[in-house]
PDB file of C-alpha atoms and ligand atoms in Angstrom:
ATOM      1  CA  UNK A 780      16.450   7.087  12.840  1.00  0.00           C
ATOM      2  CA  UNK A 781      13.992   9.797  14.956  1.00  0.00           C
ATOM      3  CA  UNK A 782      10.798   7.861  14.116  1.00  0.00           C
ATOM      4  CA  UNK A 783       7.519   8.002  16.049  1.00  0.00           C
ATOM      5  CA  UNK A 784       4.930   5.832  16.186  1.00  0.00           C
ATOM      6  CA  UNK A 785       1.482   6.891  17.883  1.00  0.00           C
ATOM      7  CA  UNK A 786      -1.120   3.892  18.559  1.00  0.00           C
ATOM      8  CA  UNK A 787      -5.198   4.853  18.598  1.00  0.00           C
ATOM      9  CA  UNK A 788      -7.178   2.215  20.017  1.00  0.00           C
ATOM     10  CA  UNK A 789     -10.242   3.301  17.789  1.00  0.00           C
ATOM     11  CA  UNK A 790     -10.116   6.184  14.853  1.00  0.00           C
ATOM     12  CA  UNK A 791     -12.221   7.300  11.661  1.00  0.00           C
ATOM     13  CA  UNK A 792      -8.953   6.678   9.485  1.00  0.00           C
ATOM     14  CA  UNK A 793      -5.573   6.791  10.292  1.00  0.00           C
ATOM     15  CA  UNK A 794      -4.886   8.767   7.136  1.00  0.00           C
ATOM     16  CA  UNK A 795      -7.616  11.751   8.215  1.00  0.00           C
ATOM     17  CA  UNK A 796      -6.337  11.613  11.588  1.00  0.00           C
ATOM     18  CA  UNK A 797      -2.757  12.083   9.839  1.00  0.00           C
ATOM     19  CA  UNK A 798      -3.807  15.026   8.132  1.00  0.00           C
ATOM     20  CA  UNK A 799      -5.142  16.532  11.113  1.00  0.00           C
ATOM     21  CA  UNK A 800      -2.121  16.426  13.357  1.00  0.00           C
ATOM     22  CA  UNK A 801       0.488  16.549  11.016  1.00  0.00           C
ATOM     23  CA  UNK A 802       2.432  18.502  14.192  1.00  0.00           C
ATOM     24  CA  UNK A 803       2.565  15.316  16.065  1.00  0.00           C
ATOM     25  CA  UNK A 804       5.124  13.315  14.386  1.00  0.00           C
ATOM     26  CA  UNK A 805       8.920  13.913  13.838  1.00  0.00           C
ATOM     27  CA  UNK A 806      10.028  13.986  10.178  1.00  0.00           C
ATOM     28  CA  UNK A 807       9.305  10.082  10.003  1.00  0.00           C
ATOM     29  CA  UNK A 808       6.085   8.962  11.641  1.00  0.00           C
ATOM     30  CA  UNK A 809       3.474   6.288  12.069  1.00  0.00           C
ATOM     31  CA  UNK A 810      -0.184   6.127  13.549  1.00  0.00           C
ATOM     32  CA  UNK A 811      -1.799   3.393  13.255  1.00  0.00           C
ATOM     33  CA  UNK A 812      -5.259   1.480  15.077  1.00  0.00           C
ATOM     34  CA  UNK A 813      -6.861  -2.192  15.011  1.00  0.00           C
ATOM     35  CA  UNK A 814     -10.563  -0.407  14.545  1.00  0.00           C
ATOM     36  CA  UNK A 815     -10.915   2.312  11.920  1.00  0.00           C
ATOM     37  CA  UNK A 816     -14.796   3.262  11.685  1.00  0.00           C
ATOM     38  CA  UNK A 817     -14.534   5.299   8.303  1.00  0.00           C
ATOM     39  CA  UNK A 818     -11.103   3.713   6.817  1.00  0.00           C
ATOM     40  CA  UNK A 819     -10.775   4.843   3.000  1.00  0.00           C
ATOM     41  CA  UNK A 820      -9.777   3.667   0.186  1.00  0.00           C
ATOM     42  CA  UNK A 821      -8.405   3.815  -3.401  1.00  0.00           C
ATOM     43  CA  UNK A 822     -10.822   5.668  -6.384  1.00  0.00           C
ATOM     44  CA  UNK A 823     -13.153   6.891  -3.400  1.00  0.00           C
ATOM     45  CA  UNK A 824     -14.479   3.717  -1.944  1.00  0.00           C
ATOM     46  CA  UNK A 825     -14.305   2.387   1.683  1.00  0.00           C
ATOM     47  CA  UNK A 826     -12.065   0.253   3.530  1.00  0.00           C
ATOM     48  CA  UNK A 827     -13.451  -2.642   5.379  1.00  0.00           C
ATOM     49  CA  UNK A 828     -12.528  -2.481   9.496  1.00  0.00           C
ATOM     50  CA  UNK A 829     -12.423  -6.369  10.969  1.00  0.00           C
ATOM     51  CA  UNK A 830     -12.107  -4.942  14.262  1.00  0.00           C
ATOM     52  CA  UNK A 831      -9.072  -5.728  16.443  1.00  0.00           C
ATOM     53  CA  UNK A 832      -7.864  -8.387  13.345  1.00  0.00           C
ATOM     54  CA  UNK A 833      -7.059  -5.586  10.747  1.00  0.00           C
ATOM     55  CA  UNK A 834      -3.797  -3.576  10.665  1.00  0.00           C
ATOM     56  CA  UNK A 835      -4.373   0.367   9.617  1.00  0.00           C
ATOM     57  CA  UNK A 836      -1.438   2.664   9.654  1.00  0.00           C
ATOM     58  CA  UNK A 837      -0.829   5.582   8.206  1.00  0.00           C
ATOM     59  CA  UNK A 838       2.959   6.845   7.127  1.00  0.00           C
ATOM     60  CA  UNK A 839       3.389  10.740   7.505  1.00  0.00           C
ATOM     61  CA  UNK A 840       6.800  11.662   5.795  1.00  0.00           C
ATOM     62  CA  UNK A 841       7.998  15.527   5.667  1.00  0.00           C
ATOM     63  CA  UNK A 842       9.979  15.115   2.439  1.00  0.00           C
ATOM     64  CA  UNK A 843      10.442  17.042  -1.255  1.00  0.00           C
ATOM     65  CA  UNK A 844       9.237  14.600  -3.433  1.00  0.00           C
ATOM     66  CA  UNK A 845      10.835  14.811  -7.140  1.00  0.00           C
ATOM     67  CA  UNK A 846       8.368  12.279  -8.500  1.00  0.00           C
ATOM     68  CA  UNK A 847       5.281  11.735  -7.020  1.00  0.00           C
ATOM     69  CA  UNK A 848       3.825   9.473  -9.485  1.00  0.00           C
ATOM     70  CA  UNK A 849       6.029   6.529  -8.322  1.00  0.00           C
ATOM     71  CA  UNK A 850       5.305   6.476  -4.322  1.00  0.00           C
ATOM     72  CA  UNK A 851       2.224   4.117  -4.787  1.00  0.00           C
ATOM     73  CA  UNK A 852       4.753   1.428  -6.150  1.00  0.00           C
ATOM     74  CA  UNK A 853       7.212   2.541  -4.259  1.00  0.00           C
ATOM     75  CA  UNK A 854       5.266   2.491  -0.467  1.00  0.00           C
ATOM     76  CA  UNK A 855       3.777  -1.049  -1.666  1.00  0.00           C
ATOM     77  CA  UNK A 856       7.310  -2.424  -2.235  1.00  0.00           C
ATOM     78  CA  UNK A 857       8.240  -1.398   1.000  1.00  0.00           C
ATOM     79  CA  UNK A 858       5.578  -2.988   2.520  1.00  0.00           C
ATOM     80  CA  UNK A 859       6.407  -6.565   0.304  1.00  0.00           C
ATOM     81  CA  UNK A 860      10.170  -6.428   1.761  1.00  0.00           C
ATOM     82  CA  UNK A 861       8.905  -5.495   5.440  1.00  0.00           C
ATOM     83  CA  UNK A 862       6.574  -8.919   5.193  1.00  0.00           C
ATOM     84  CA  UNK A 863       9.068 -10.544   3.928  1.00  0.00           C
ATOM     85  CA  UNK A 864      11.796  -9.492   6.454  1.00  0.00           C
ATOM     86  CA  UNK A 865       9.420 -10.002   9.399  1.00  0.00           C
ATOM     87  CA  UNK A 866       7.259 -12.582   8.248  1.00  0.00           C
ATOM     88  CA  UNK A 867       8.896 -14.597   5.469  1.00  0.00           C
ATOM     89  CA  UNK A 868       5.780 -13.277   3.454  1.00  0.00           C
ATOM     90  CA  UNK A 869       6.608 -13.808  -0.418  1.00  0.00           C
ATOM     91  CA  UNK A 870       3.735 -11.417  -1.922  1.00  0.00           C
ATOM     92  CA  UNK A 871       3.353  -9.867  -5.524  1.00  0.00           C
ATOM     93  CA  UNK A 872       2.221  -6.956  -6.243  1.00  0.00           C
ATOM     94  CA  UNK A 873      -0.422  -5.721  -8.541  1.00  0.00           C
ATOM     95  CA  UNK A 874      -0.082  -2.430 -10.313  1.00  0.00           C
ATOM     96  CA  UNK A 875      -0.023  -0.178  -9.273  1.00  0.00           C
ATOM     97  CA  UNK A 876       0.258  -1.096  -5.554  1.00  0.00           C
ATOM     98  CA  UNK A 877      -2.141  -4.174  -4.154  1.00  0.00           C
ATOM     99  CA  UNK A 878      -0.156  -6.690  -2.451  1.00  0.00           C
ATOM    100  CA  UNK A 879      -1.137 -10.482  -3.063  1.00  0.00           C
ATOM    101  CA  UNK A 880      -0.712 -13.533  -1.961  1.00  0.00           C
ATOM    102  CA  UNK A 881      -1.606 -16.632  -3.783  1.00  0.00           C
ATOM    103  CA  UNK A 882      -3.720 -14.185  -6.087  1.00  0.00           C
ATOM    104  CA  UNK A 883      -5.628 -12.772  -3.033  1.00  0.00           C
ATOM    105  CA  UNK A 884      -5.753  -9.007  -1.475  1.00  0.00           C
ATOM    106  CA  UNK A 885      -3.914  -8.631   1.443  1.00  0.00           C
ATOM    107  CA  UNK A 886      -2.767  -5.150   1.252  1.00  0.00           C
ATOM    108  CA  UNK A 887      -4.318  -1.932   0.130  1.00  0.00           C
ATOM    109  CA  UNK A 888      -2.656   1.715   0.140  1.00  0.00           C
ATOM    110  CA  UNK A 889      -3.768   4.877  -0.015  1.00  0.00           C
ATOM    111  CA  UNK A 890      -1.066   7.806  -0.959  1.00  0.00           C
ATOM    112  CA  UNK A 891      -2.127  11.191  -0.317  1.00  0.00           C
ATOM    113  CA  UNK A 892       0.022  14.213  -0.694  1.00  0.00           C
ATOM    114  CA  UNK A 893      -0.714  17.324   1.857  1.00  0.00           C
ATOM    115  CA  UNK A 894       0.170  20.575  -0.067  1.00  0.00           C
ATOM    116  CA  UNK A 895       1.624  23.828   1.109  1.00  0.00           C
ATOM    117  CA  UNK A 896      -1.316  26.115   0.559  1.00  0.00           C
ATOM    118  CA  UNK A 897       0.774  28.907  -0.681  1.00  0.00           C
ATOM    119  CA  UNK A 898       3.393  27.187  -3.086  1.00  0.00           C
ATOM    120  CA  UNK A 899       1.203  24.424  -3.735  1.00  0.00           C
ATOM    121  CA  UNK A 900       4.026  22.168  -3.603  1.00  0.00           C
ATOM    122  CA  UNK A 901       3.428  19.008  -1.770  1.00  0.00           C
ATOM    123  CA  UNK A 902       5.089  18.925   1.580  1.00  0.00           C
ATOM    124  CA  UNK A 903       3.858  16.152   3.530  1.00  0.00           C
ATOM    125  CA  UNK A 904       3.075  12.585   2.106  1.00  0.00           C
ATOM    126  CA  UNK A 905       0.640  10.032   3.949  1.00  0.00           C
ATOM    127  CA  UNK A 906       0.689   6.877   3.149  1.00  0.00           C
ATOM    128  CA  UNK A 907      -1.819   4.963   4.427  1.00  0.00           C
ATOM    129  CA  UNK A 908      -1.662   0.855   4.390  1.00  0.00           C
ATOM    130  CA  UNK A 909      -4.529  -1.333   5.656  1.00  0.00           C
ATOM    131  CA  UNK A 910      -3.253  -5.222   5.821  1.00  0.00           C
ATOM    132  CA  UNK A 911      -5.815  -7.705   6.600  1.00  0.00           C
ATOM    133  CA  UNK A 912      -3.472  -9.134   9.247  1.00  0.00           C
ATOM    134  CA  UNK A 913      -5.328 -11.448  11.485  1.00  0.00           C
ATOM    135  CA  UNK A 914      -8.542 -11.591  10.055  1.00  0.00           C
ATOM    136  CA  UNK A 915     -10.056 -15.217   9.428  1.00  0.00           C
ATOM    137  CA  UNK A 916     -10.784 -15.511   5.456  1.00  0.00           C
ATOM    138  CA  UNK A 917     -14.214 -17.036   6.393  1.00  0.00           C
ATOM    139  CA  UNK A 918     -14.995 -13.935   8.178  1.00  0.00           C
ATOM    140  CA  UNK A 919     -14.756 -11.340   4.994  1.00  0.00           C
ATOM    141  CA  UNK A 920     -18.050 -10.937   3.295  1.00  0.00           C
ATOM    142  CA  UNK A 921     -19.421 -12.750   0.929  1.00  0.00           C
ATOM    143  CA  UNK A 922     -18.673 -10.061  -1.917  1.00  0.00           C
ATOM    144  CA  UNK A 923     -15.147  -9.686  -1.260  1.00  0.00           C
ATOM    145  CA  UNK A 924     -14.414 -13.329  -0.371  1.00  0.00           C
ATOM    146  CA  UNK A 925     -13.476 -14.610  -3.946  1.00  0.00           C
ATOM    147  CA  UNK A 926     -10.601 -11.506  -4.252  1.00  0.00           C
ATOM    148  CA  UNK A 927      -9.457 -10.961  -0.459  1.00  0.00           C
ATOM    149  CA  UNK A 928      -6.475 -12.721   1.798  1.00  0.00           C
ATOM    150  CA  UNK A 929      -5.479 -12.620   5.330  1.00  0.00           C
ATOM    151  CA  UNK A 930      -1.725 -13.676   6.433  1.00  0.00           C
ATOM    152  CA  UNK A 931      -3.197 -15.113   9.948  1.00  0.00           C
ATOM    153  CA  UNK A 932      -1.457 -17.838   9.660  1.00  0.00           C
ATOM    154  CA  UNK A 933       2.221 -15.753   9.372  1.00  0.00           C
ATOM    155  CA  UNK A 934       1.183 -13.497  12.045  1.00  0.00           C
ATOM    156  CA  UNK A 935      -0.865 -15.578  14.356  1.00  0.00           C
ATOM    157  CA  UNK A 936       1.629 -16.999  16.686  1.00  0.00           C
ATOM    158  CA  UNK A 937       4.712 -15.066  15.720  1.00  0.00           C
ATOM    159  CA  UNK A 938       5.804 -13.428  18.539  1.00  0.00           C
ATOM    160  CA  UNK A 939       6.261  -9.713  16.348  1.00  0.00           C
ATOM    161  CA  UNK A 940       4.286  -7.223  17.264  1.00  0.00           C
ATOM    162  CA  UNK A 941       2.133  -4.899  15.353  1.00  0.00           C
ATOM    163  CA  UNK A 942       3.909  -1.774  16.413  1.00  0.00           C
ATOM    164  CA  UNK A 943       7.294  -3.845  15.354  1.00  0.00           C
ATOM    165  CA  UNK A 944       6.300  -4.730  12.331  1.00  0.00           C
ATOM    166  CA  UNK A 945       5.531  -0.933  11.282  1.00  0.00           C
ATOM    167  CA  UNK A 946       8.858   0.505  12.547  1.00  0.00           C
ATOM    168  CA  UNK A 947      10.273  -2.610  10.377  1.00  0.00           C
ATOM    169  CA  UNK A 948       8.272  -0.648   7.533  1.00  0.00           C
ATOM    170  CA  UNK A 949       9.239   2.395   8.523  1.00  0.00           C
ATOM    171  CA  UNK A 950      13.123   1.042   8.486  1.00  0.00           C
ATOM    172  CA  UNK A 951      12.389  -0.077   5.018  1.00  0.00           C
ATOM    173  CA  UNK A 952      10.904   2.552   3.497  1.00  0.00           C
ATOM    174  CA  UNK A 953      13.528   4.847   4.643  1.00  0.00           C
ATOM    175  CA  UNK A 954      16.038   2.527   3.181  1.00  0.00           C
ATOM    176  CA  UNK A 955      14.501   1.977  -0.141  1.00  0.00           C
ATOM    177  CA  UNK A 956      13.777   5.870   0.057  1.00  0.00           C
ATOM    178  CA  UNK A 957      17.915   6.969  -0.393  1.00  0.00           C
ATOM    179  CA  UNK A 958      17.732   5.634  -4.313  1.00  0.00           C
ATOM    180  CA  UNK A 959      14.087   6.642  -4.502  1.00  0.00           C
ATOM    181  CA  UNK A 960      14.617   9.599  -7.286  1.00  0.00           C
ATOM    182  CA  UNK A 961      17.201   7.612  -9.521  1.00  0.00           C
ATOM    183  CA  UNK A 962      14.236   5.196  -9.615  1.00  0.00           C
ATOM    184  CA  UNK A 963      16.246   1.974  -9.135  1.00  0.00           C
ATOM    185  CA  UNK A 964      14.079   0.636  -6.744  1.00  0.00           C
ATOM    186  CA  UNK A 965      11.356  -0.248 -10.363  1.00  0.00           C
ATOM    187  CA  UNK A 966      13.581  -3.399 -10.910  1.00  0.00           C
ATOM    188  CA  UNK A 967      12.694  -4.806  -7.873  1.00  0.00           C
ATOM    189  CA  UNK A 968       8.927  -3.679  -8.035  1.00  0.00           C
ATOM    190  CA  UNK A 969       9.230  -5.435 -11.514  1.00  0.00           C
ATOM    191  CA  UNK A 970      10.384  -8.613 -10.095  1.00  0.00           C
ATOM    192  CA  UNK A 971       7.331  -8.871  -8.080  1.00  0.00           C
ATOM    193  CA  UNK A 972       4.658  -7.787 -10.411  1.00  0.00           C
ATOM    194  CA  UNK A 973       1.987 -10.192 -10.954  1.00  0.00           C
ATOM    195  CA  UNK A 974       0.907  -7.661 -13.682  1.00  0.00           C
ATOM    196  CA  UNK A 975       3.727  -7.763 -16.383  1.00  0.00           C
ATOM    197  CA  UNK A 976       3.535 -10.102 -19.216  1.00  0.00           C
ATOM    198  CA  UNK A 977       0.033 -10.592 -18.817  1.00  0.00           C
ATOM    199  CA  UNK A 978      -3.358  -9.674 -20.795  1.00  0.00           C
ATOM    200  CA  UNK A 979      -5.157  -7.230 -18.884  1.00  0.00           C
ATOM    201  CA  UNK A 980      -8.637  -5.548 -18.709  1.00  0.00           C
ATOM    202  CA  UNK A 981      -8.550  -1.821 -16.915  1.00  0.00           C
ATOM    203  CA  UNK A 982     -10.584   0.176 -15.670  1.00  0.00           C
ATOM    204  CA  UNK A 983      -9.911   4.513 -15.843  1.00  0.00           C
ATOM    205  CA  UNK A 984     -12.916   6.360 -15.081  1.00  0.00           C
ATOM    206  CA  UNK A 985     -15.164   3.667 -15.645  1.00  0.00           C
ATOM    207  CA  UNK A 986     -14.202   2.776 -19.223  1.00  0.00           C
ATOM    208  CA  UNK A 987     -12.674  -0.631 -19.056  1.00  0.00           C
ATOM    209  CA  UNK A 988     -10.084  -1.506 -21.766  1.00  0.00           C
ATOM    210  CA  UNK A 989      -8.309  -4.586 -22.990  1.00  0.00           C
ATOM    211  CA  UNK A 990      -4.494  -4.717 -23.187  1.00  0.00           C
ATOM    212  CA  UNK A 991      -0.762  -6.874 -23.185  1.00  0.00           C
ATOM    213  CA  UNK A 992       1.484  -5.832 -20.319  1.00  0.00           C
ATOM    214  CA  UNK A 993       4.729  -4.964 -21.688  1.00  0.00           C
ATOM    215  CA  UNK A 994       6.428  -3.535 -18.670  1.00  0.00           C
ATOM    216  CA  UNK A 995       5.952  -1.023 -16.135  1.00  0.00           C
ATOM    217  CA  UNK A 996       8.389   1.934 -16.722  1.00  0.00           C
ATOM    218  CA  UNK A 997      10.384   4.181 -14.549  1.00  0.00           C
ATOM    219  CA  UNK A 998       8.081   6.610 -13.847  1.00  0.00           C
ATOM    220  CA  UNK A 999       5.084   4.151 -12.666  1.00  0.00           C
ATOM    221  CA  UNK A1000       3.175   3.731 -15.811  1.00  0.00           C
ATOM    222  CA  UNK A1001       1.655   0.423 -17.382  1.00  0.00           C
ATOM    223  CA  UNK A1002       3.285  -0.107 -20.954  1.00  0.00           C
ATOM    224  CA  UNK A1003       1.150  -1.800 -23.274  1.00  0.00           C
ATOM    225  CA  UNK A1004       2.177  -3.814 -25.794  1.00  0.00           C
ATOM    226  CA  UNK A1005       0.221  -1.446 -28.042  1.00  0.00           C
ATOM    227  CA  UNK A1006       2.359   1.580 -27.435  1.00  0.00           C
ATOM    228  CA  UNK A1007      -0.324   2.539 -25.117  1.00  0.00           C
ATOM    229  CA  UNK A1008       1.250   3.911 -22.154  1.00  0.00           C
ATOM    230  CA  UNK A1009      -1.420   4.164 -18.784  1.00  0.00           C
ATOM    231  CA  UNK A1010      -0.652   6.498 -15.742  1.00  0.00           C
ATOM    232  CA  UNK A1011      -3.467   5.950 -13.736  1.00  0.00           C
ATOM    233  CA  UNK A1012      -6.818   2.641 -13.564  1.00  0.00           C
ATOM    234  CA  UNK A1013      -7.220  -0.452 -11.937  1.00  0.00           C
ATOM    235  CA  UNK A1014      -6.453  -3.804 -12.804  1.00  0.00           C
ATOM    236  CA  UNK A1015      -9.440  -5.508 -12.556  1.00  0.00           C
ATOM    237  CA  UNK A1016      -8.538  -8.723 -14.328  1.00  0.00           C
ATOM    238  CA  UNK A1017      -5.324 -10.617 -15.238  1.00  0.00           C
ATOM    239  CA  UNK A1018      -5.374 -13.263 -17.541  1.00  0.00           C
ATOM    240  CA  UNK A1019      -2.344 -15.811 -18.232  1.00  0.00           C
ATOM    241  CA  UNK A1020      -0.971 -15.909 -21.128  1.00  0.00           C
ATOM    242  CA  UNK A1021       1.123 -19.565 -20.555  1.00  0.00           C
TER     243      UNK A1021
HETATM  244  C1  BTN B2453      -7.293   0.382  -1.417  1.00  0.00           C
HETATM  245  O1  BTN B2453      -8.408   0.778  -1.799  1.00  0.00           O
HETATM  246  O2  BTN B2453      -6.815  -0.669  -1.826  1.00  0.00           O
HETATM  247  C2  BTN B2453      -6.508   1.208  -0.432  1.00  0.00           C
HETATM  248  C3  BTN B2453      -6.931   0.946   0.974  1.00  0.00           C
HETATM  249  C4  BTN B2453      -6.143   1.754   1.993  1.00  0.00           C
HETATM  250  C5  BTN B2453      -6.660   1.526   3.393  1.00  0.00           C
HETATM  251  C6  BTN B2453      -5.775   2.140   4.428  1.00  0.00           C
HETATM  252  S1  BTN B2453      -6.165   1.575   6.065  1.00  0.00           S
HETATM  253  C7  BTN B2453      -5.123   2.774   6.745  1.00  0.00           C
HETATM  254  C8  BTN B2453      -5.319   4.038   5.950  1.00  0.00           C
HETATM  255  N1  BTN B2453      -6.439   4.793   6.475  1.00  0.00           N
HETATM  256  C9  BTN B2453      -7.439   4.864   5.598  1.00  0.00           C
HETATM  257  O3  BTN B2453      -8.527   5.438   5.800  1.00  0.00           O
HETATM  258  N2  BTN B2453      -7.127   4.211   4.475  1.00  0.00           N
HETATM  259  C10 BTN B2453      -5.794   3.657   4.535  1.00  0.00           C
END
């Protein structure tokens, strides 16, 4: 596989810098830095920078995508199998596409789509993942503390590097990507939801709602066991129902 990846020792956001020089990577491509000073995240809020600990990369694939309403799940899938492949990581994943471990954040994405401005179409996709990779847990703020995860102690020592790991990703992704439109890659996001089969309070547009987890369908959306069927929200919390 032709894939490029471009390391920045300090950037705003990998997924900006993306957008801006889309020309720099092949038809597969990675950027990615240890210090973002603007990272971004999901619903328009920030992305915390531990400086030299996190991992920030950005994904740039030149692709027609049939359904874009799946790539959240789908990118955060690919980053479950590359953490397991490189690190023996065993996360789950939280709709639509947080990565935990032992009920803590350790992943975040943000999926953008670039648009040709005169079909409209979407021609590029960025994918941006920020993993909080080496940071110590007693080093996140106190407001995040409670919710966030590190997996120092997988990568601390393991001899893989950072730009290893993302051409793993890359690898994966790619892999995954060949059964991407027949959408077979859901029963393996569904095997690693932390999200199905549990009571659930969401958040769309800051109305929160109360629901049962049925399943997650096909085409990315959270079935309720109401009928309801959600396309879009955060989970904000998951109750057992043991
Ligand atoms: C989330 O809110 O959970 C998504 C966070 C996504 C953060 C990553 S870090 C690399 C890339 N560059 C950004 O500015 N954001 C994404």
């Amino acid at each position: 596989m032709n894939e490029s990846v471009i390391y920045l020792p300090e950037v705003d956001s990998t997924n900006l810098w993306a957008k801006h020089n889309l020309d720099k990577f092949g038809p597969i491509g990675a950027v990615y830095t240890t210090h973002q000073t603007a990272g971004r995240g999901r619903l328009g809020r920030s992305w915390l920078d531990a400086p030299h600990k996190g991992l920030y990369y950005t994904a740039v694939i030149r692709t027609d995508l049939v359904q874009p309403a799946t790539l959240p799940l789908f990118a955060s899938l690919a980053v479950c199998d590359a953490l397991r492949e490189r690190y023996r990581i065993d996360c789950q994943i939280k709709w639509p596409n947080d990565l935990l471990l032992n009920g803590k954040k350790i992943v975040g994405i943000l999926t953008e789509g670039v648009a040709d401005l005169e079909t409209q179409l979407i021609k590029h996709v960025i994918v941006g993942t920020g993993i909080n990779y080496l940071t110590d847990p007693s080093e996140f703020p106190e407001e995040i503390r409670q919710r966030a995860g590190s997996i120092r102690r997988y990568t601390l020592d393991s001899g893989v590097s950072r730009n290893a790991f993302i051409a793993n990703y890359l690898n994966e992704f790619f892999s995954l990507y060949k059964n991407y439109k027949a959408a077979s890659f859901m029963d393996e996001y569904r095997a690693h939801s932390n999200t199905i089969g549990k009571d659930v309070t969401i958040n769309r547009s800051g109305q929160t709602s109360e629901g049962h987890v049925a399943t997650i369908d096909n085409q990315g959306r959270l079935v309720l066991s109401s009928g309801e069927t959600l396309s879009s929200g955060e989970v904000t919390k998951i109750r057992s129902t043991d």
